[in-house]
Coordinates of C-alpha atoms in Angstrom, one line a residue:
M1 CA -6.5 -4.7 8.9
K2 CA -8.0 -3.2 12.1
R3 CA -5.3 -0.6 12.3
I4 CA -5.8 0.3 8.6
K5 CA -9.5 0.9 9.2
L6 CA -8.8 2.7 12.5
S7 CA -6.4 5.0 10.8
L8 CA -8.7 5.8 7.9
W9 CA -11.7 6.5 10.0
G10 CA -9.6 8.3 12.6
I11 CA -8.4 10.8 9.9
L12 CA -11.9 11.3 8.6
T13 CA -13.3 11.8 12.1
L14 CA -10.5 14.2 13.2
L15 CA -11.0 16.4 10.2
T16 CA -14.7 16.3 10.6
I17 CA -14.6 17.3 14.3
L18 CA -12.1 20.1 13.6
W19 CA -14.3 21.4 10.8
L20 CA -17.4 21.3 12.9
A21 CA -15.6 23.3 15.6
A22 CA -14.9 25.9 12.9
E23 CA -18.4 25.8 11.6
P24 CA -20.7 25.4 14.7
G25 CA -23.7 26.9 12.9
V26 CA -23.7 24.6 9.9
F27 CA -26.8 22.8 11.0
S28 CA -28.7 26.0 11.4
A29 CA -27.9 27.5 8.0
D30 CA -30.8 29.8 7.0
S31 CA -30.5 29.1 3.2
F32 CA -29.5 26.4 0.8
F33 CA -26.7 28.4 -0.5
G34 CA -25.4 29.0 3.0
L35 CA -25.3 25.2 3.6
R36 CA -23.8 24.7 0.2
A37 CA -20.9 27.1 1.0
A38 CA -20.1 25.2 4.2
L39 CA -20.3 21.8 2.5
V40 CA -18.0 22.9 -0.3
Q41 CA -15.4 23.8 2.4
Y42 CA -16.0 20.5 4.2
S43 CA -15.8 18.2 1.2
G44 CA -12.7 20.0 0.0
L45 CA -10.9 19.7 3.3
I46 CA -11.7 16.0 3.5
A47 CA -10.5 15.4 -0.1
I48 CA -7.2 17.3 0.2
G49 CA -6.6 15.8 3.7
C50 CA -7.0 12.2 2.5
M51 CA -4.9 12.9 -0.6
G52 CA -2.3 14.6 1.5
M53 CA -1.9 11.6 3.8
A54 CA -1.8 9.3 0.9
T55 CA 1.0 11.3 -0.7
I56 CA 3.0 11.2 2.5
L57 CA 2.6 7.4 2.7
A58 CA 3.9 7.2 -0.9
L59 CA 7.4 8.1 0.5
R60 CA 7.5 4.7 2.3
P61 CA 8.4 6.3 5.7
R62 CA 10.0 4.0 8.2
W63 CA 8.5 5.3 11.4
P64 CA 4.9 4.0 11.0
E65 CA 5.7 0.6 9.5
A66 CA 6.0 -1.3 12.8
W67 CA 2.7 0.2 14.1
F68 CA 0.8 -0.8 10.9
G69 CA 2.5 -4.2 10.7
G70 CA 4.4 -3.6 7.5
L71 CA 4.7 -1.5 4.4
D72 CA 2.1 -3.7 2.7
K73 CA -0.5 -2.5 5.3
M74 CA 0.6 1.1 4.8
Y75 CA 0.1 0.7 1.0
R76 CA -3.4 -0.6 1.6
L77 CA -4.1 2.5 3.7
H78 CA -2.6 4.6 0.9
K79 CA -5.0 3.0 -1.5
W80 CA -8.1 3.5 0.7
L81 CA -7.1 7.1 1.4
G82 CA -6.8 7.7 -2.4
I83 CA -10.3 6.3 -2.9
A84 CA -11.7 8.3 0.0
G85 CA -10.1 11.4 -1.4
L86 CA -11.6 10.7 -4.8
V87 CA -15.1 10.3 -3.4
A88 CA -14.8 13.5 -1.4
A89 CA -13.4 15.3 -4.4
V90 CA -16.4 14.2 -6.5
A91 CA -18.7 15.4 -3.7
H92 CA -16.8 18.7 -3.6
W93 CA -17.1 19.2 -7.3
L94 CA -20.8 18.4 -7.3
W95 CA -21.5 20.9 -4.4
A96 CA -19.5 23.5 -6.3
Q97 CA -21.0 22.9 -9.8
G98 CA -24.4 21.4 -9.1
P99 CA -26.1 24.6 -7.8
K100 CA -24.8 26.5 -10.7
W101 CA -26.4 24.1 -13.1
A102 CA -29.6 24.3 -11.1
V103 CA -29.7 28.1 -11.4
G104 CA -29.1 27.8 -15.1
W105 CA -31.9 25.3 -15.5
G106 CA -34.2 27.6 -13.5
W107 CA -34.6 25.2 -10.5
L108 CA -32.9 27.6 -8.1
A109 CA -32.7 31.4 -7.8
R110 CA -29.3 32.9 -7.3
P111 CA -29.1 34.8 -4.0
Q112 CA -28.6 38.5 -4.1
R113 CA -25.1 39.5 -3.0
G114 CA -24.0 42.9 -1.9
P115 CA -20.4 44.2 -2.4
R116 CA -17.8 42.1 -0.6
A117 CA -16.0 43.7 2.3
I118 CA -12.3 44.4 1.7
P119 CA -10.3 42.2 4.0
D120 CA -8.0 43.9 6.5
S121 CA -5.3 41.3 5.9
S122 CA -3.0 41.9 2.9
L123 CA -2.5 38.1 2.7
E124 CA -6.2 37.5 2.5
Q125 CA -6.5 40.2 -0.2
S126 CA -3.7 38.5 -2.2
L127 CA -5.4 35.1 -1.9
R128 CA -8.8 36.5 -2.9
S129 CA -7.2 38.0 -6.0
L130 CA -6.2 34.4 -7.0
R131 CA -9.6 32.8 -6.6
G132 CA -10.4 32.7 -10.3
T133 CA -7.1 31.1 -11.2
A134 CA -7.4 28.6 -8.3
E135 CA -10.9 27.6 -9.3
W136 CA -10.0 27.1 -12.9
L137 CA -6.8 25.1 -12.2
G138 CA -8.5 23.1 -9.4
E139 CA -11.3 22.0 -11.8
W140 CA -8.9 20.7 -14.4
A141 CA -6.7 19.1 -11.7
F142 CA -9.8 17.4 -10.4
Y143 CA -10.5 15.9 -13.9
A144 CA -6.9 14.7 -14.1
A145 CA -7.0 13.2 -10.6
V146 CA -10.2 11.2 -11.4
L147 CA -8.6 9.8 -14.5
L148 CA -5.2 9.0 -12.9
I149 CA -6.8 7.4 -9.8
A150 CA -9.1 5.3 -12.0
L151 CA -6.1 4.1 -14.0
A152 CA -4.3 3.2 -10.8
L153 CA -7.3 1.0 -9.7
F154 CA -7.4 -0.7 -13.1
K155 CA -5.5 -3.9 -12.5
R156 CA -5.0 -4.7 -16.1
L157 CA -3.0 -1.6 -16.7
P158 CA 0.7 -2.7 -17.3
Y159 CA 3.0 -1.9 -14.4
R160 CA 5.2 0.3 -16.6
M161 CA 2.2 2.5 -17.5
F162 CA 1.0 2.4 -13.9
F163 CA 4.4 3.6 -12.7
K164 CA 4.4 6.6 -15.1
T165 CA 0.8 7.6 -14.8
H166 CA 0.7 7.3 -11.0
R167 CA 3.7 9.5 -10.7
L168 CA 1.7 12.3 -12.5
L169 CA -0.6 12.4 -9.5
A170 CA 2.1 14.3 -7.7
I171 CA 1.8 17.2 -10.2
T172 CA -2.0 17.1 -9.9
Y173 CA -1.7 17.1 -6.2
L174 CA 0.5 20.2 -6.1
V175 CA -2.1 22.1 -8.2
L176 CA -4.8 20.9 -5.8
V177 CA -2.7 22.2 -2.8
F178 CA -2.6 25.6 -4.5
H179 CA -6.4 25.4 -5.0
A180 CA -7.0 24.5 -1.4
V181 CA -4.7 27.2 0.1
V182 CA -6.4 29.9 -2.0
L183 CA -10.0 28.8 -1.6
T184 CA -10.1 27.6 2.0
D185 CA -12.1 30.0 4.2
F186 CA -9.4 32.3 5.5
A187 CA -10.8 32.2 9.0
Y188 CA -10.0 28.5 9.2
W189 CA -6.2 29.2 9.3
R190 CA -6.6 30.9 12.7
L191 CA -8.5 27.8 14.1
P192 CA -7.4 24.3 15.0
I193 CA -8.5 23.0 11.6
G194 CA -6.0 25.3 10.0
W195 CA -3.3 24.4 12.5
V196 CA -3.7 20.8 11.4
M197 CA -4.2 21.5 7.6
A198 CA -1.2 23.9 7.2
P199 CA 1.5 21.4 8.2
L200 CA -0.3 18.6 6.4
L201 CA -0.4 20.5 3.2
A202 CA 3.3 21.6 3.6
A203 CA 4.5 18.1 4.3
S204 CA 2.5 16.5 1.6
A205 CA 3.6 19.1 -1.0
W206 CA 7.2 18.3 -0.1
A207 CA 6.4 14.6 -0.5
A208 CA 4.9 15.2 -3.9
V209 CA 8.1 17.0 -5.0
V210 CA 10.2 14.1 -3.7
V211 CA 8.1 11.7 -5.8
L212 CA 8.5 13.9 -8.9
L213 CA 12.3 13.9 -8.4
G214 CA 12.4 10.1 -8.1
R215 CA 13.9 10.3 -4.7
V216 CA 11.5 8.1 -2.8
A217 CA 13.4 6.1 -0.2
A218 CA 16.7 7.1 -1.8
D219 CA 18.6 6.6 1.4
R220 CA 17.5 2.9 1.4
R221 CA 18.8 2.0 -2.1
V222 CA 22.0 0.1 -2.6
P223 CA 23.8 -1.0 -5.8
G224 CA 23.9 -4.7 -6.6
T225 CA 25.0 -7.1 -9.3
I226 CA 23.2 -10.2 -10.5
S227 CA 25.4 -13.2 -9.6
A228 CA 23.2 -16.2 -10.6
L229 CA 20.0 -17.0 -12.5
H230 CA 18.0 -20.2 -12.5
Y231 CA 14.6 -20.8 -14.2
F232 CA 12.1 -23.4 -13.0
P233 CA 9.9 -24.0 -16.1
G234 CA 7.3 -26.1 -14.4
V235 CA 6.2 -23.2 -12.2
R236 CA 7.3 -20.4 -14.5
T237 CA 9.5 -19.0 -11.8
L238 CA 12.9 -17.3 -12.0
E239 CA 15.4 -17.4 -9.1
V240 CA 17.7 -14.3 -9.1
A241 CA 20.7 -14.0 -6.8
I242 CA 22.1 -10.5 -6.3
D243 CA 25.3 -9.6 -4.6
V244 CA 25.1 -6.4 -2.5
P245 CA 28.7 -5.8 -1.3
Q246 CA 28.0 -2.4 0.3
G247 CA 25.2 -0.6 2.1
W248 CA 22.7 -3.4 2.6
P249 CA 21.8 -3.4 6.4
G250 CA 20.7 -7.0 6.5
H251 CA 17.1 -8.3 6.6
K252 CA 14.9 -10.7 8.5
A253 CA 13.4 -13.7 6.8
G254 CA 10.0 -12.8 5.5
Q255 CA 10.8 -9.2 4.6
F256 CA 10.8 -7.8 1.0
A257 CA 12.6 -5.3 -1.1
F258 CA 12.1 -3.2 -4.2
A259 CA 14.4 -4.1 -7.1
T260 CA 15.1 -2.0 -10.2
S261 CA 16.6 -3.5 -13.3
D262 CA 15.1 -1.1 -15.8
R263 CA 14.7 2.6 -14.7
A264 CA 11.9 3.1 -17.2
E265 CA 10.0 0.3 -15.6
G266 CA 10.6 1.5 -12.1
A267 CA 11.1 -0.4 -8.8
H268 CA 9.2 -3.7 -8.3
P269 CA 8.6 -5.3 -4.9
Y270 CA 9.7 -8.9 -4.4
T271 CA 9.8 -11.0 -1.2
I272 CA 13.4 -12.0 -0.3
A273 CA 13.9 -15.7 -0.5
S274 CA 17.2 -16.0 1.4
A275 CA 18.5 -15.6 4.9
W276 CA 21.0 -12.9 5.4
N277 CA 24.7 -13.9 5.7
D278 CA 26.9 -10.9 6.3
A279 CA 30.0 -12.7 5.0
E280 CA 28.3 -13.7 1.8
R281 CA 26.2 -10.5 1.3
R282 CA 23.8 -11.9 -1.2
I283 CA 20.0 -11.5 -1.6
T284 CA 17.9 -14.0 -3.5
F285 CA 14.5 -13.3 -5.1
V286 CA 12.1 -15.8 -6.6
V287 CA 10.0 -14.2 -9.3
K288 CA 6.8 -15.7 -10.7
E289 CA 5.8 -14.8 -14.3
L290 CA 2.6 -13.1 -13.5
G291 CA 2.6 -9.9 -15.5
D292 CA 4.1 -8.2 -18.5
H293 CA 7.3 -7.2 -16.7
T294 CA 8.0 -10.5 -14.9
R295 CA 7.4 -12.5 -18.1
R296 CA 10.2 -10.5 -19.8
L297 CA 12.7 -10.8 -17.0
R298 CA 14.1 -14.2 -18.1
E299 CA 15.2 -12.6 -21.4
R300 CA 16.2 -9.2 -20.0
L301 CA 18.3 -10.2 -17.0
A302 CA 21.9 -11.5 -17.2
V303 CA 24.6 -12.5 -14.8
G304 CA 26.8 -9.4 -14.1
Q305 CA 24.0 -6.9 -14.7
A306 CA 23.8 -4.0 -12.4
V307 CA 20.6 -3.5 -10.4
T308 CA 19.4 -1.4 -7.5
V309 CA 17.8 -2.9 -4.3
E310 CA 15.8 -0.8 -1.8
G311 CA 14.7 -1.9 1.6
P312 CA 14.2 -4.0 3.6
Y313 CA 10.5 -3.6 4.3
G314 CA 7.8 -5.6 6.0
C315 CA 6.9 -7.2 9.4
F316 CA 6.0 -10.7 8.2
T317 CA 9.0 -11.9 10.3
F318 CA 7.7 -15.0 12.2
D319 CA 8.2 -13.3 15.6
D320 CA 6.0 -14.8 18.2
S321 CA 6.2 -17.0 21.3
C322 CA 3.7 -19.7 20.3
P323 CA 4.9 -23.3 20.7
H324 CA 3.8 -24.1 17.2
Q325 CA 3.6 -22.3 13.9
I326 CA 1.5 -23.2 10.9
W327 CA 2.8 -21.8 7.6
V328 CA 0.6 -21.6 4.5
G329 CA 2.2 -20.6 1.2
G330 CA 0.0 -20.4 -1.9
G331 CA 1.8 -20.4 -5.2
I332 CA 4.6 -17.8 -5.2
G333 CA 3.6 -17.1 -1.6
V334 CA 6.1 -19.8 -0.7
T335 CA 8.9 -17.2 -0.9
P336 CA 9.1 -15.8 2.7
F337 CA 9.0 -19.4 4.0
I338 CA 12.0 -20.4 1.9
A339 CA 13.9 -17.5 3.5
R340 CA 12.8 -18.5 7.0
M341 CA 13.8 -22.2 6.4
K342 CA 17.2 -21.1 5.3
F343 CA 17.6 -19.0 8.4
L344 CA 16.6 -21.8 10.7
A345 CA 18.9 -24.3 8.9
A346 CA 21.9 -21.9 9.4
R347 CA 21.2 -21.6 13.2
V348 CA 23.4 -23.7 15.5
E349 CA 20.5 -24.0 18.1
R350 CA 17.2 -25.2 16.7
P351 CA 14.1 -23.2 17.9
R352 CA 11.7 -24.8 20.4
Q353 CA 8.8 -24.1 18.1
T354 CA 7.5 -26.9 15.9
I355 CA 6.4 -25.9 12.4
D356 CA 4.1 -27.3 9.8
F357 CA 4.4 -25.8 6.4
F358 CA 1.6 -26.2 3.8
H359 CA 2.6 -25.3 0.3
T360 CA -0.3 -25.4 -2.1
T361 CA 0.2 -25.0 -5.9
S362 CA -1.6 -25.4 -9.2
E363 CA 1.7 -26.0 -11.0
Y364 CA 4.5 -28.5 -10.5
D365 CA 8.2 -28.5 -11.0
G366 CA 10.2 -31.4 -9.8
D367 CA 13.4 -29.4 -9.2
A368 CA 11.6 -26.7 -7.3
I369 CA 9.8 -29.2 -5.0
A370 CA 13.1 -31.1 -4.4
K371 CA 14.8 -27.9 -3.4
L372 CA 11.9 -26.9 -1.1
T373 CA 12.0 -30.4 0.5
A374 CA 15.7 -30.1 1.1
D375 CA 15.2 -26.7 2.7
A376 CA 12.5 -28.1 5.0
T377 CA 14.5 -31.1 6.0
A378 CA 17.5 -28.9 6.9
A379 CA 15.3 -26.5 8.9
G380 CA 13.4 -29.3 10.7
V381 CA 10.1 -28.2 9.3
R382 CA 7.3 -30.6 8.5
L383 CA 6.5 -30.0 4.8
H384 CA 3.1 -30.7 3.3
V385 CA 3.0 -30.2 -0.5
L386 CA -0.5 -30.1 -2.1
I387 CA -1.0 -29.9 -5.8
D388 CA -4.5 -28.7 -6.6
S389 CA -5.3 -31.1 -9.4
R390 CA -4.1 -34.1 -7.3
D391 CA -4.9 -33.2 -3.7
G392 CA -7.8 -30.7 -4.0
R393 CA -8.0 -27.4 -2.3
L394 CA -6.5 -26.7 1.1
D395 CA -8.8 -25.6 3.8
G396 CA -8.9 -25.1 7.5
E397 CA -10.4 -28.5 8.2
R398 CA -7.5 -30.3 6.5
I399 CA -5.0 -28.2 8.3
R400 CA -6.6 -28.9 11.7
A401 CA -6.7 -32.7 10.9
L402 CA -3.0 -32.7 10.2
V403 CA -1.9 -30.4 13.0
P404 CA -3.4 -31.5 16.3
E405 CA -1.6 -28.5 18.1
W406 CA -3.4 -25.9 16.0
R407 CA -5.2 -24.4 19.0
D408 CA -1.9 -23.3 20.5
A409 CA -0.4 -22.3 17.1
S410 CA 0.1 -19.1 15.2
V411 CA -0.8 -19.1 11.5
W412 CA 1.4 -17.3 8.9
F413 CA -0.2 -17.0 5.5
C414 CA 1.2 -15.6 2.2
G415 CA -0.7 -16.2 -1.0
P416 CA -3.9 -15.1 -2.8
T417 CA -5.9 -12.6 -0.7
G418 CA -9.2 -14.4 -1.0
F419 CA -7.6 -17.7 0.1
G420 CA -6.1 -16.0 3.1
Q421 CA -9.4 -14.4 4.2
A422 CA -11.2 -17.7 3.8
L423 CA -8.7 -19.4 6.1
R424 CA -8.8 -16.5 8.6
H425 CA -12.6 -16.7 8.9
D426 CA -12.5 -20.5 9.2
F427 CA -10.0 -20.5 12.0
A428 CA -11.9 -17.6 13.7
A429 CA -15.1 -19.7 13.6
H430 CA -13.2 -22.5 15.4
G431 CA -12.0 -20.3 18.2
L432 CA -8.5 -19.2 17.1
P433 CA -7.8 -15.6 18.2
V434 CA -7.0 -14.5 14.7
D435 CA -6.4 -10.8 15.6
Q436 CA -3.3 -11.9 17.6
R437 CA -2.3 -15.2 15.8
F438 CA -3.2 -15.0 12.1
H439 CA -0.6 -13.1 10.2
Q440 CA -1.3 -12.3 6.5
E441 CA 0.9 -10.5 4.0
L442 CA -1.0 -8.0 1.8
F443 CA 1.4 -8.0 -1.0
A444 CA -0.8 -6.2 -3.6
M445 CA 1.1 -2.9 -3.9
R446 CA -1.4 -1.2 -6.3

C-alpha cells in the first residue's frame, strides 16, 4: 500500500512542481481573474495527468508489476488515480464555469480585455481557432466522465454493465486529450511541464485506442478448453479445470489469470488453484458464486467449451526466507493456498519452512474440506479449519496462541479486505514488521 500512496502523491507532486516552475508568479496574481486563469490550467493538468496514468495502467503492463507487488496493487492505483482525476476535473470545471456564473449574477465584474495579439506560430494560431470546439466538447466529455466514473465506483452495478460502461471512458478520455492539447497554455509546451505532458498524453491516447479495440494484453492470451467441472453445493463453489495445450508460459502458485467464457461479459479475474505441470498443461480455477456472472457459470459452462485465459499476474507467490509461514484464507481466499499446497506436494524435497494454514469460512461442504485436508497432508502443512458459527471469528490472538513461532513468521493473507486490515493492525501492534512480512492480496479489481 505504501508504494501505491507514494506513486499517487509522487505523480501529483511532480505535476504540481513542474506547473509552479511554469507559473512562478501565480501567488502574486494582481486580480481574481488572473489567479483563476492559472488555476484553470493547473486543475486541468492534474485531471488529465491522473486520467492519463490511469489509462496506461488499464493496459495491465508487465514492467511495473514487480515494483508495485502485483497487478492487484496496480489496479488499486488505477482506481485512486481515477478518483483523483475526477476530483481535479470537478475543480477545473468549477474554476472555468463558476466565475461566469458570478458575473451573470452580478457578483463579479468581467475584466476589460483588449484585442488579442496574433501568435507568431502557425501551430498556435491553429490551436486557438479550435478553442470553441475544444471547450464545448470538453464540457460534455466532463459530464460523461463523471457519470462513467461514478458507475464504476458503484459496486452493485453488474459486471457485464461495468465492463461495457467502463470501456466507454476510453472514448471520453480521447475527447479530453483533444480538449487539453488545444486549451493548455501554448507556452507550457516549451517548458518541462510540456516535455512531461506531451509523451504522457501521446502514450495514454494510444492506450485508450488499445482499450477500444479490445486488445488489452492480447499477447498474454491463450486458448483453452474446459476439461472438467465439479460443483461444491455447501460452499456454492465451482471448480473448473482448463487445458491450455499451447502458449501458456506457466505460473507460480498464488498468481491469478483472466478467463473469458463469454465475450459479451468480458474477462474475469480468478486466482489459479493449481500448481503448474508442463506435462499436464492444465489450469484450475475455483469460482465462488458471488455475483450475477459467477452465479450463472454452473449452467453456462460445459466440458469441451472453448475459453480464453490471460496471464499470469500477481506477486502473491510465497517467496520469502522466513523459517515459518502463517497462511490465512477467508472464504474463497483459500484458492492461492490450494495452489501452493499442490506445488509443495509435488516437490521431491520438502521446504525447510513450517507452515500453519488457517482457513475460516461461514459455509461448510464436507467434500471441499476433505479435499483441502488431503492437500494439506500431502504438502506437510498444518491445517486449521474454523467455521464461524462453530468456532467464532479468527483473530490475531488465536493465531498467536496456536503458532508459538509467529514472531519469526511471515503472514500471507487472502480474503475480505477489512478482515485482512484488522489482522495487519493487530500483528503490527504486537511487534511484527508488517511492511516486510504481512502480505495481502487486494483482489478487488473494480
